[in-house]
Coordinates of C-alpha atoms and ligand atoms in Angstrom, one line a residue:
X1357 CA 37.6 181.7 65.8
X1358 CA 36.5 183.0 62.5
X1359 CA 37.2 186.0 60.9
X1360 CA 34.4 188.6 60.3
X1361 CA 33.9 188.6 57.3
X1362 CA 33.4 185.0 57.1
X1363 CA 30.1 183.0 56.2
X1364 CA 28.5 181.0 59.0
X1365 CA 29.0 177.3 58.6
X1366 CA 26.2 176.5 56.8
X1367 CA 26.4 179.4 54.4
X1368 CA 29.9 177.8 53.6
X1369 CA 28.7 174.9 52.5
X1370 CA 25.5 176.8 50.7
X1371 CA 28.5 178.8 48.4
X1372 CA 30.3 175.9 47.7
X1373 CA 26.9 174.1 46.9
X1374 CA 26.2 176.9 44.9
X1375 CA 29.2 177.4 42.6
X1376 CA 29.2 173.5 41.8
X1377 CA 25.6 173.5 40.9
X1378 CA 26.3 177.0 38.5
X1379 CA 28.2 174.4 36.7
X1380 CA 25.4 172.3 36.2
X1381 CA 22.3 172.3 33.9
X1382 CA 19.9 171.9 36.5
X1383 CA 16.1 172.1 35.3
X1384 CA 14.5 175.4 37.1
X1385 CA 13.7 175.1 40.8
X1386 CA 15.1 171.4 41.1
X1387 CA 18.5 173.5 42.7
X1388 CA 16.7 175.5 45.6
X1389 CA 15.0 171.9 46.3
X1390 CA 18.5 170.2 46.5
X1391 CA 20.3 172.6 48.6
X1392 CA 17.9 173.5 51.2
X1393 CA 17.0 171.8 54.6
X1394 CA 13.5 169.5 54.5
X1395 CA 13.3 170.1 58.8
X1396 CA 15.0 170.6 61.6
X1397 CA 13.9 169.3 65.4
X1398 CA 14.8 171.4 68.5
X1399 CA 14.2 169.7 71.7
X1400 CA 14.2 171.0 75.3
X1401 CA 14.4 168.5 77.8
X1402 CA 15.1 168.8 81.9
X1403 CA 17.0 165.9 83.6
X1404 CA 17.2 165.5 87.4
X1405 CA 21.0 165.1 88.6
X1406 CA 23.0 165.5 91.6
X1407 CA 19.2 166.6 93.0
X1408 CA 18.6 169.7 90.5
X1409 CA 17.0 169.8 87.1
X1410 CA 19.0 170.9 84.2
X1411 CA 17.5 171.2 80.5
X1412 CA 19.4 170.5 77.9
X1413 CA 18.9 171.4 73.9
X1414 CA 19.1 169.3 71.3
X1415 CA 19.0 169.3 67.5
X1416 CA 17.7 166.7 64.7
X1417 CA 18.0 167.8 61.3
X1418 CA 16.8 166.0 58.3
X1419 CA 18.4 167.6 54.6
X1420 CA 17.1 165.3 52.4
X1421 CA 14.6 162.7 51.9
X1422 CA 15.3 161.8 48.6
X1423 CA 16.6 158.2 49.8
X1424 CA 15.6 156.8 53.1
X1425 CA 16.4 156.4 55.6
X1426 CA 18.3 159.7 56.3
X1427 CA 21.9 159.0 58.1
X1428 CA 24.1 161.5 60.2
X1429 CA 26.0 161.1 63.2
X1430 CA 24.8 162.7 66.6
X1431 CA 27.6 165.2 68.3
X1432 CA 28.0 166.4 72.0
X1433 CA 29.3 169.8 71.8
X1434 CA 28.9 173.0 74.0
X1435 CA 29.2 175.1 70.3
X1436 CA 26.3 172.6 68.6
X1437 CA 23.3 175.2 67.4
X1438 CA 20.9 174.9 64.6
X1439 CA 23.3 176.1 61.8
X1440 CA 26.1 173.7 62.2
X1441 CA 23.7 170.8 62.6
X1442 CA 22.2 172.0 59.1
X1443 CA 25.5 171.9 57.6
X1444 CA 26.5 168.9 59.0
X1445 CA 23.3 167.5 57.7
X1446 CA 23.8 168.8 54.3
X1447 CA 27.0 167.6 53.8
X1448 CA 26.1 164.1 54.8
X1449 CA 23.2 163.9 51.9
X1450 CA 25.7 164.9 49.3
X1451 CA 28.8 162.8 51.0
X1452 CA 26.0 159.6 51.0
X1453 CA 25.6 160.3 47.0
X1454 CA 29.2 160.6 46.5
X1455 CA 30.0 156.9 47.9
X1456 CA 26.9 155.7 46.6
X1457 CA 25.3 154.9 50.1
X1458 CA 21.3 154.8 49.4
X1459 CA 20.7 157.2 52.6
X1460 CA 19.4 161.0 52.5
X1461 CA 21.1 163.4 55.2
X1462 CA 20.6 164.0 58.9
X1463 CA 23.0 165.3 61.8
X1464 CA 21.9 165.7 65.5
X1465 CA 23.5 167.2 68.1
X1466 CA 23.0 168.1 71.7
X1467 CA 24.5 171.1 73.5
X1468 CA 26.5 169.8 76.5
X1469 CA 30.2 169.4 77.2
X1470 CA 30.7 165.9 77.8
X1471 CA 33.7 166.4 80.0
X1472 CA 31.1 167.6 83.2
X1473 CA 29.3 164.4 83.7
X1474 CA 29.4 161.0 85.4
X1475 CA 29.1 157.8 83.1
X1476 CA 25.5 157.3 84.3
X1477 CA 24.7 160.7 84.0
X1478 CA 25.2 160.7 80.3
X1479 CA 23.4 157.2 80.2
X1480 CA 20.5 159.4 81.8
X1481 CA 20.9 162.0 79.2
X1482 CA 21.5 160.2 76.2
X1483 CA 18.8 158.0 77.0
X1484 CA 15.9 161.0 77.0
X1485 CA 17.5 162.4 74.1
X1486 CA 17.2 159.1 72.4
X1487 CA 13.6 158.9 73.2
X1488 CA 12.6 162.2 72.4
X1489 CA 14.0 161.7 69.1
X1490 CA 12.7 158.0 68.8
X1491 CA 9.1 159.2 69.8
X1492 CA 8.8 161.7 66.6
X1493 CA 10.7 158.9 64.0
X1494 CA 14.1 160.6 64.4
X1495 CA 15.6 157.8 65.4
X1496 CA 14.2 154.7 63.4
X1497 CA 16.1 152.1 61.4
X1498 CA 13.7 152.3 58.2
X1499 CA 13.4 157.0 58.3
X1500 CA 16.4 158.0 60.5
X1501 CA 19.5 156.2 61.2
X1502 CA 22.1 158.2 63.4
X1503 CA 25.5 157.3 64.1
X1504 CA 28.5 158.6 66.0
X1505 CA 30.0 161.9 65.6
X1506 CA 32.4 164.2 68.0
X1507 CA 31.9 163.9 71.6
X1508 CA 29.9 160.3 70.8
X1509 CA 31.1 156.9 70.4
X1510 CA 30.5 152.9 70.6
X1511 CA 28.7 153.7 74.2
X1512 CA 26.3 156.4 73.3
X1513 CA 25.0 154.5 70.5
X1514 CA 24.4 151.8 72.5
X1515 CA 22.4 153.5 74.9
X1516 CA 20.0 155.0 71.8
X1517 CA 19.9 151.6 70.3
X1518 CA 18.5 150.1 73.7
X1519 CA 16.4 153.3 74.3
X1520 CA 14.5 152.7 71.0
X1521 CA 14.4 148.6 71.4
X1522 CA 12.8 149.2 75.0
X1523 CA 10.3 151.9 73.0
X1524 CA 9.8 149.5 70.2
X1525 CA 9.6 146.0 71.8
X1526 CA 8.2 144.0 68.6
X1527 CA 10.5 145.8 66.2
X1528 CA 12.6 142.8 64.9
X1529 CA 14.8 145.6 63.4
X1530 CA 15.1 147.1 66.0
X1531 CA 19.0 147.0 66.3
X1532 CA 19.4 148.9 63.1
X1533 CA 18.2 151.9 64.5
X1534 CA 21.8 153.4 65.1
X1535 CA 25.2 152.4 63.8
X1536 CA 28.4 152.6 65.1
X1537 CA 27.5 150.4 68.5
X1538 CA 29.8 148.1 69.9
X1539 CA 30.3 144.5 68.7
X1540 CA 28.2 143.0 71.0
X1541 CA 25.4 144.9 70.5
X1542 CA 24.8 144.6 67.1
X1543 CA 28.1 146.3 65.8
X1544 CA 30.3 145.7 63.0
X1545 CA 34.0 145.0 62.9
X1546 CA 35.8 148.0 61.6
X1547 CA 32.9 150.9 62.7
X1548 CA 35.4 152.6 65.2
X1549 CA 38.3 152.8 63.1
X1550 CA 36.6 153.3 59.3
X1551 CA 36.3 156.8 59.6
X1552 CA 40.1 157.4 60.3
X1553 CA 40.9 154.3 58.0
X1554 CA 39.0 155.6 55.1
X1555 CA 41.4 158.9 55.4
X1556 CA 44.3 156.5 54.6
X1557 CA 42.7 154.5 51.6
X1558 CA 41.3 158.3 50.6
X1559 CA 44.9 159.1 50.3
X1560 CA 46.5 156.0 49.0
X1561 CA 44.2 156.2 46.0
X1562 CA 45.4 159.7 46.0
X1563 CA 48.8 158.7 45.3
X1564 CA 48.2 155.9 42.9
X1565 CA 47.7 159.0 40.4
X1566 CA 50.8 161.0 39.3
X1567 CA 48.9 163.6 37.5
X1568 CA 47.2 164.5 40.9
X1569 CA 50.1 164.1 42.8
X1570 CA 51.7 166.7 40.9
X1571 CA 49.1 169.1 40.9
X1572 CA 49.6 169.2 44.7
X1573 CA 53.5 169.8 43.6
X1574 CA 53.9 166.9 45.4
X1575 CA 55.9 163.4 44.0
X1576 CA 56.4 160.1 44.9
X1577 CA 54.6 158.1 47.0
X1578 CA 52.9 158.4 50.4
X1579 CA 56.2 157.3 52.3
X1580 CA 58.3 159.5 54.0
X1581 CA 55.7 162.2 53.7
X1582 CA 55.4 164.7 56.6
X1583 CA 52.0 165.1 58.1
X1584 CA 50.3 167.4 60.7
X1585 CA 47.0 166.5 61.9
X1586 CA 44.7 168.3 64.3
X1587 CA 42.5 166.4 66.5
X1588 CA 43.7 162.9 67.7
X1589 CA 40.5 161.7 68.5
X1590 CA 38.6 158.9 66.5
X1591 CA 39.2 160.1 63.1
X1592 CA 42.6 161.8 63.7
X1593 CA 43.8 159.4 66.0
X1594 CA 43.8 156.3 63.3
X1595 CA 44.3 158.0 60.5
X1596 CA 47.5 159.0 61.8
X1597 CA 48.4 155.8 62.8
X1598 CA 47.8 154.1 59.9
X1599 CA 49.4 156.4 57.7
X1600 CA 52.6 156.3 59.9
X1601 CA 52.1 152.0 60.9
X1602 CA 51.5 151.1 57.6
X1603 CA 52.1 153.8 54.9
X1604 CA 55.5 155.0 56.2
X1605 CA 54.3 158.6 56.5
X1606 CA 55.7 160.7 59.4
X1607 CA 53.6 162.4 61.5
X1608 CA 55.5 165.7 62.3
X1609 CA 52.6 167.5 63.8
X1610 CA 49.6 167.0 66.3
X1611 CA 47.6 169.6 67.2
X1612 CA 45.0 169.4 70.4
X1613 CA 42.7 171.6 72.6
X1614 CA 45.7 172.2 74.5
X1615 CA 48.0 173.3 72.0
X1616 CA 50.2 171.2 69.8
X1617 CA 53.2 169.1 69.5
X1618 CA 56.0 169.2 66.9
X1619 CA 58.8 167.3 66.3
X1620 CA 60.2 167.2 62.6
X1621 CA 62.0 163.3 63.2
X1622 CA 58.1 162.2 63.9
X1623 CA 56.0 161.4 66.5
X1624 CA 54.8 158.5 67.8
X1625 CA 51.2 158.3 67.6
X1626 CA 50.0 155.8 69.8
X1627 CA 52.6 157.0 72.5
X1628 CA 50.7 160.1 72.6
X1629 CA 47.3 158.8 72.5
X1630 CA 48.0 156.3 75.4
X1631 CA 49.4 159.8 76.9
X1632 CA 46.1 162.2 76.0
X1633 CA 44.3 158.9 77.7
X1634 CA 45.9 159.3 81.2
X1635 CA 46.6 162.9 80.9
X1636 CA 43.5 164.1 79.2
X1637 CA 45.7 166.7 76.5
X1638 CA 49.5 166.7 75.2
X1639 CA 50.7 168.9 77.7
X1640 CA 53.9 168.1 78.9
X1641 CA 54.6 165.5 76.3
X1642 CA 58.2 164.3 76.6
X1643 CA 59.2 163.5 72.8
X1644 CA 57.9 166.5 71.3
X1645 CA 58.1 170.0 71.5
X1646 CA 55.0 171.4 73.4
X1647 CA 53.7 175.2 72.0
X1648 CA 50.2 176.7 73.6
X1649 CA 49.4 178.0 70.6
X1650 CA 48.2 175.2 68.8
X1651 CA 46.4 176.1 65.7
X1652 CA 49.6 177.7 64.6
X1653 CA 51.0 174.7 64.2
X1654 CA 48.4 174.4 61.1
X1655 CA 51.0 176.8 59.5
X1656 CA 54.2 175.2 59.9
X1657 CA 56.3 173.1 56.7
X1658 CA 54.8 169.5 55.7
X1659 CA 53.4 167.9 52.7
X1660 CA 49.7 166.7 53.8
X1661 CA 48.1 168.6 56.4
X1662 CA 44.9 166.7 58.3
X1663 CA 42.2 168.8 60.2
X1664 CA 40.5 166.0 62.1
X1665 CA 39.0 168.3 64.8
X1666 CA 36.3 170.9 63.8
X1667 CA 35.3 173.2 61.0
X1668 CA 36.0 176.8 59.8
X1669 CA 39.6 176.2 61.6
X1670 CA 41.4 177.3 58.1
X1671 CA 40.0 180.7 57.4
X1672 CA 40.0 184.0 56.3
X1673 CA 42.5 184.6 59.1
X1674 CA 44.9 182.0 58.4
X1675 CA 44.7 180.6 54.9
X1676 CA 47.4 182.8 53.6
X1677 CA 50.1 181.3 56.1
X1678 CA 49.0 177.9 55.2
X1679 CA 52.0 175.9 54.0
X1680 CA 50.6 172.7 52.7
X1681 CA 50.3 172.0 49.2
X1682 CA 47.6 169.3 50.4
X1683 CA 44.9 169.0 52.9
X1684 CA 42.4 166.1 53.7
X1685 CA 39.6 167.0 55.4
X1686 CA 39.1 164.2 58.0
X1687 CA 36.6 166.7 60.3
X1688 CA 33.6 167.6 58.3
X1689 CA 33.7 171.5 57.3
X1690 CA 37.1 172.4 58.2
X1691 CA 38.0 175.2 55.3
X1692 CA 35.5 177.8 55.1
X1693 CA 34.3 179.2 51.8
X1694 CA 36.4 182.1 51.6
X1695 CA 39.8 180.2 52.7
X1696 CA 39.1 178.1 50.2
X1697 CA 39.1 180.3 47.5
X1698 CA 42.3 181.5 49.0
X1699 CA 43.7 178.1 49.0
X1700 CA 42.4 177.2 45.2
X1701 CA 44.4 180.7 44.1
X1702 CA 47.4 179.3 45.7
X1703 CA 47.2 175.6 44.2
X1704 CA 47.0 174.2 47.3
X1705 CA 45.2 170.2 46.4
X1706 CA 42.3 170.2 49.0
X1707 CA 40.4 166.3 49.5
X1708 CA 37.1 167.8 50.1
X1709 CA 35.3 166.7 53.7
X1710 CA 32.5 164.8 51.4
X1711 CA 34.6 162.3 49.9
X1712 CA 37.5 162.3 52.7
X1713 CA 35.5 160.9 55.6
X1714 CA 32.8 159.0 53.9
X1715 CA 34.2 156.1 55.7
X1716 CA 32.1 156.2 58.9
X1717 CA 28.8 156.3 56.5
X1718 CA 29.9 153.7 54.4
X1719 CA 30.8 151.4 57.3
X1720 CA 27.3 152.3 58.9
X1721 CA 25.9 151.0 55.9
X1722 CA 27.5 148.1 56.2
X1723 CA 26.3 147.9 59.7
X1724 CA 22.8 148.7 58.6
X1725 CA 22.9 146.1 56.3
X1726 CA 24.6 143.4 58.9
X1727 CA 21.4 144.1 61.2
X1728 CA 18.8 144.0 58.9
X1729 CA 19.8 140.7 57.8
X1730 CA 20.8 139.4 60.9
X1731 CA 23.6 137.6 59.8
X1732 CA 27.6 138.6 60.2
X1733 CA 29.3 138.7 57.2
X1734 CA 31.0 136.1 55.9
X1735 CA 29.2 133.5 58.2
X1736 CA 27.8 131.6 55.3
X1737 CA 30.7 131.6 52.6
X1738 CA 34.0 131.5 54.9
X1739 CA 34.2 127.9 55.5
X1740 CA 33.1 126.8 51.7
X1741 CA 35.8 129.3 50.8
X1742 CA 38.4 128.1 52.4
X1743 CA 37.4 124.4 51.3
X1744 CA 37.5 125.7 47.8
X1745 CA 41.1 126.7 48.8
X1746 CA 42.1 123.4 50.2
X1747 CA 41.3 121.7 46.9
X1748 CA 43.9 123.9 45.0
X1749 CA 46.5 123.6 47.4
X1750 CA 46.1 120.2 47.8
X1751 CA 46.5 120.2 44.3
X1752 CA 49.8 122.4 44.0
X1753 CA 51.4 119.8 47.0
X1754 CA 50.8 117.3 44.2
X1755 CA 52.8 118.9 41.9
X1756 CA 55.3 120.0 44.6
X1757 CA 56.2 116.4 45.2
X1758 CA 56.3 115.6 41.7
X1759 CA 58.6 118.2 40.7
X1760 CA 60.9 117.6 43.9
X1761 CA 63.5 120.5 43.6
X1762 CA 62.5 121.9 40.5
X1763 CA 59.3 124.0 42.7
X1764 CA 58.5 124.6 45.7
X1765 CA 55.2 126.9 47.0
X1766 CA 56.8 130.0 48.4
X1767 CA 56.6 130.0 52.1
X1768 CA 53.4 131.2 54.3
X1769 CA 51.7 130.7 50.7
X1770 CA 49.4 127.6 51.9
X1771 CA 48.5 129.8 55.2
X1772 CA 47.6 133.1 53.2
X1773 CA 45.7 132.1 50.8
X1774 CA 43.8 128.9 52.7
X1775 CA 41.9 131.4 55.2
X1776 CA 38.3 132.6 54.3
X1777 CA 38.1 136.2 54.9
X1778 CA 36.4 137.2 58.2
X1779 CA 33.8 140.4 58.8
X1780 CA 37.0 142.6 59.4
X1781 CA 38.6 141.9 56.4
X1782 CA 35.3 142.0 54.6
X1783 CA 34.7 145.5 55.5
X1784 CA 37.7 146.9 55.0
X1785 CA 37.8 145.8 51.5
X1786 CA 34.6 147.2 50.9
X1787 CA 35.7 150.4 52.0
X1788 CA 38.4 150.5 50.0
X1789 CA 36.3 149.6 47.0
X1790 CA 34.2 152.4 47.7
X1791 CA 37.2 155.0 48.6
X1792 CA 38.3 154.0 45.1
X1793 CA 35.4 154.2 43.1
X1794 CA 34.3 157.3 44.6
X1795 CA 37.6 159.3 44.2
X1796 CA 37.9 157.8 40.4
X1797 CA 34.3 159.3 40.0
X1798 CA 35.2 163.0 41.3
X1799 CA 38.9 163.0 39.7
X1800 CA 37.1 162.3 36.4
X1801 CA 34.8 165.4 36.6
X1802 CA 38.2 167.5 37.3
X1803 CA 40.1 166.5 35.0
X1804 CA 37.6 166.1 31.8
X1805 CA 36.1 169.6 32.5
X1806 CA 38.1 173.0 32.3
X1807 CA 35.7 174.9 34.5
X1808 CA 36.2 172.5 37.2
X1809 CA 39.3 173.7 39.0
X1810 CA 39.4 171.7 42.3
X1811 CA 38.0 168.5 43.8
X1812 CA 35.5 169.9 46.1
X1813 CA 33.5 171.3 43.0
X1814 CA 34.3 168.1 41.3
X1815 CA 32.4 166.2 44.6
X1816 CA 29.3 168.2 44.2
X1817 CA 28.9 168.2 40.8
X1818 CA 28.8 164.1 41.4
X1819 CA 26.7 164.1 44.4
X1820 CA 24.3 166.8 43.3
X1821 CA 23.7 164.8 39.8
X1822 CA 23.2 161.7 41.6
X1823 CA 20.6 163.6 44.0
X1824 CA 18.8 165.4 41.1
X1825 CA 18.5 162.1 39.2
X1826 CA 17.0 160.4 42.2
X1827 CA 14.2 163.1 42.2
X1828 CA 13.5 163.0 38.9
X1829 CA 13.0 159.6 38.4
X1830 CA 10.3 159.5 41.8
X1831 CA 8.9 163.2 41.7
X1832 CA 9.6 165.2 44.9
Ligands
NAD3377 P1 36.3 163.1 68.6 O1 35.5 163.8 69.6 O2 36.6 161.6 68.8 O3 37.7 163.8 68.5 C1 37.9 165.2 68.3 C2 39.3 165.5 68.8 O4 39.5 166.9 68.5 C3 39.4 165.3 70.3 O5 40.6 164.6 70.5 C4 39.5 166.7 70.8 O6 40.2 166.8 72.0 C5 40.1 167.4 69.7 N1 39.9 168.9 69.8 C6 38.8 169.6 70.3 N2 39.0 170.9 70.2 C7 40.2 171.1 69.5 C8 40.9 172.2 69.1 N3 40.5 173.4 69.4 N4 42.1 172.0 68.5 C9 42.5 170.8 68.2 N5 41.9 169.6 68.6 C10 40.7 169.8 69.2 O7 35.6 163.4 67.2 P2 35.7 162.6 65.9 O8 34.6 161.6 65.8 O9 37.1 162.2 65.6 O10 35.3 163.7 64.8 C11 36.2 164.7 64.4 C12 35.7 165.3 63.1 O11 35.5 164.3 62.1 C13 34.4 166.1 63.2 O12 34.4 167.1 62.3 C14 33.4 165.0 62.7 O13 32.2 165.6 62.2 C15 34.1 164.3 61.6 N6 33.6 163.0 61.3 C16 33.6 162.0 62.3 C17 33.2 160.7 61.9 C18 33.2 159.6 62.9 O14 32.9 158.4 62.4 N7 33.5 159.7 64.1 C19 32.7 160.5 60.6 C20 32.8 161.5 59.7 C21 33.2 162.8 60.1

């Protein structure tokens, strides 16, 4: 996919590592520590199905201890090998120190395509990769927390989470051993859309900053912006319909395995999600036109373009042709070293991965959180809340009568504000908190320094501060 002359995955994020920290005034030695990977796990393991044995590989990889436990999703991918699963798991200690999450980095993976088996034949598979890992402490709520990632959801993580309870049967923590499970099994509201919803409050905070906006040579606000995304899976899938639902931006552009779809009017992203559902792709699509050649579709005219799918998909090969003057990177590694430096030359604004989908970790801590107290939020203050609430409304109806014409509460006021806020609405505003906070934190590093061109440096410079101050105030 890549040209040749490109870096592998994991030397990508090394150079982009490296020319952040050649910024910094690290003490001697204390960057090598940083930036290389503590361990990585390979597993072989054989599973009997449909009467043979097949073996399958899988990967743990921890980056960095300097918090624990380390967090990184798991991904089920025919490509997954030892470097990507080393990038992915350095990216996630330095995207866990951007959004203040107190987690070192991990990433797993397992080579299979997903696609080939039966629903219990995955159960079977997940499970002895669950317990392989769970049997060495890669999987364990207090050292290694793993979450979902491509190819993974709600079910897979229900399956480890059971695998390590049944392996760990007086472990009253036993649930907090994974995030990103469903509801009933020790879930959180908001885990399966955060990732895609954090892209949209990524962006939103974006836009609440004219100076930023206009170094994108961009203006005005997020409505009526055209969009193309690539991948309308978990990320893609609700990031794009949020941003069109609720943000008024028009999705002009979705990009899949099996090519893409265009149409500039906009397309209507939950039309073609039910569609990819039944279908299993976007072929044949009625409302849109249909090309084979889906990553060109990367290329075409729009204002925010969203890789949601996989990394090193804007390269050497293609950064040139690259029309739009902003990218969020939903997927984790999507630009590769070289394109971005192509990119940067050409102004193009680029929301670095690390920052861009922090909101799958930051949910999972939340999660983590939720099951180590085992208590759902908002359980304890809702109903005093809304009490509190009641006393000042009761209050205002008081002088409502009293005033007779003079003023009235504006309609659905009393509704609005008497309801307690629930887990959903909970999480969602601490996401946003944290989308915030963290973008304020990176946009100050670019904009107070000259020798920090682009947001991506900015990121690391944050993170890799954060990290090196961890391990200098408890040794290595
Ligand atoms: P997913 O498996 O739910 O979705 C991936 C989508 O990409 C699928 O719809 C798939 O069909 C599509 N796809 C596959 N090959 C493609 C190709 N060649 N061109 C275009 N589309 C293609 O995965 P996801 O969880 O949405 O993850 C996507 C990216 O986001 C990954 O880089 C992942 O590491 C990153 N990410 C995910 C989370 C999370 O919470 N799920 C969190 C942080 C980062």
């Amino acid at each position: 996919m890549t040209g040749t002359k490109e870096p592998s995955f994991r030397e990508s994020v090394d150079l982009m590592f490296n020319r952040a920290a050649s910024l910094m005034d690290l003490p001697p030695g204390l960057e090598q520590k940083i930036r290389v990977c503590n361990a990585t796990y390979t597993v072989r393991f054989g599973v009997r199905l449909r009467g043979e044995i097949h073996t399958f590989t899988g990967y743990r990889s921890v980056h960095s201890e300097h918090m624990e436990p380390v967090k990184g999703g798991i991904r089920y991918a025919m490509a997954v090998n030892q470097d990507e699963v080393e990038a992915l798991a350095a990216l996630m200690t330095y995207k866990c120190a951007l959004v203040e999450t107190p987690f070192g980095g991990s990433k797993g993976g397992l080579c299979i395509d997903p696609r080939q088996y039966e629903e219990h034949e995955l159960e079977q598979i997940t499970r002895r990769f669950a317990y392989e890992l769970a049997k060495r402490d890669l999987i364990n709520p207090s050292q290694n927390v793993p979450a979902p990632d491509m190819g993974t959801g709600e079910r897979e993580m229900a399956w480890m989470a059971d695998q390590y309870a049944r392996m760990n049967t007086t472990d009253i923590n036993a649930r907090a051993c994974v995030t990103g499970k469903p509801l009933n099994a020790g879930g959180i509201a908001g885990r399966v859309e955060a990732t895609g919803r954090g892209v949209q409050y990524a962006l939103r905070e974006f836009f609440r900053h004219p100076e930023d906006i206009a170094k994108a040579g961009l203006s005005g606000k997020l409505d009526g912006k055209r969009i193309v995304v690539q991948g309308l899976g978990n990320v893609g899938y609700h990031a794009a319909k949020f941003l069109s639902e609720e943000d008024g931006a028009i999705i002009v552009g979705i990009i899949e395995w099996d090519g893409a779809l265009y149409n500039p009017e906009g397309i209507d992203v939950e039309a073609v999600r039910q569609w990819i559902v039944k279908h299993g792709g976007v072929s044949d699509y009625p409302d849109a036109t249909h090309s084979a050649e889906g990553a060109a579709v990367l290329e075409e005219e729009c204002d925010i373009l969203i890789p949601a799918a996989l990394e090193g998909v804007i390269n050497l090969d293609n950064a040139d042709r690259i029309k739009a003057p902003l990218i969020i990177e939903a997927a984790n590694g999507p630009v590769t070293a070289g394109a971005d430096e192509v990119l940067r030359k050409k102004g193009t604004v680029i929301i670095p991965d690390m920052y861009a989908n922090a909101g799958g970790v930051t949910v999972s801590y939340f999660e983590w959180v939720k099951n180590l107290s085992h208590i759902r939020f908002g359980r304890m203050q809702r109903r005093q809340e809304e009490a509190r609430h009641e006393l000042i409304v009761s209050e205002l109806e008081r002088l409502d009568r009293y005033l007779g014409d003079a003023w009235t509460m504006s309609p659905n006021f009393k509704s609005k504000y008497l309801k307690g806020a629930d887990e959903l609405e909970l999480v969602r505003s601490g996401l946003d908190d944290t989308m915030r906070i963290a973008y304020q934190s990176m946009r100050e590093v670019w904009h107070s320094r000259d020798d920090v061109e682009d947001l991506r440096t900015a990121a690391y410079i944050v993170a890799i501060d954060r990290v090196s101050s961890s391990y200098r105030a408890k040794g290595l």
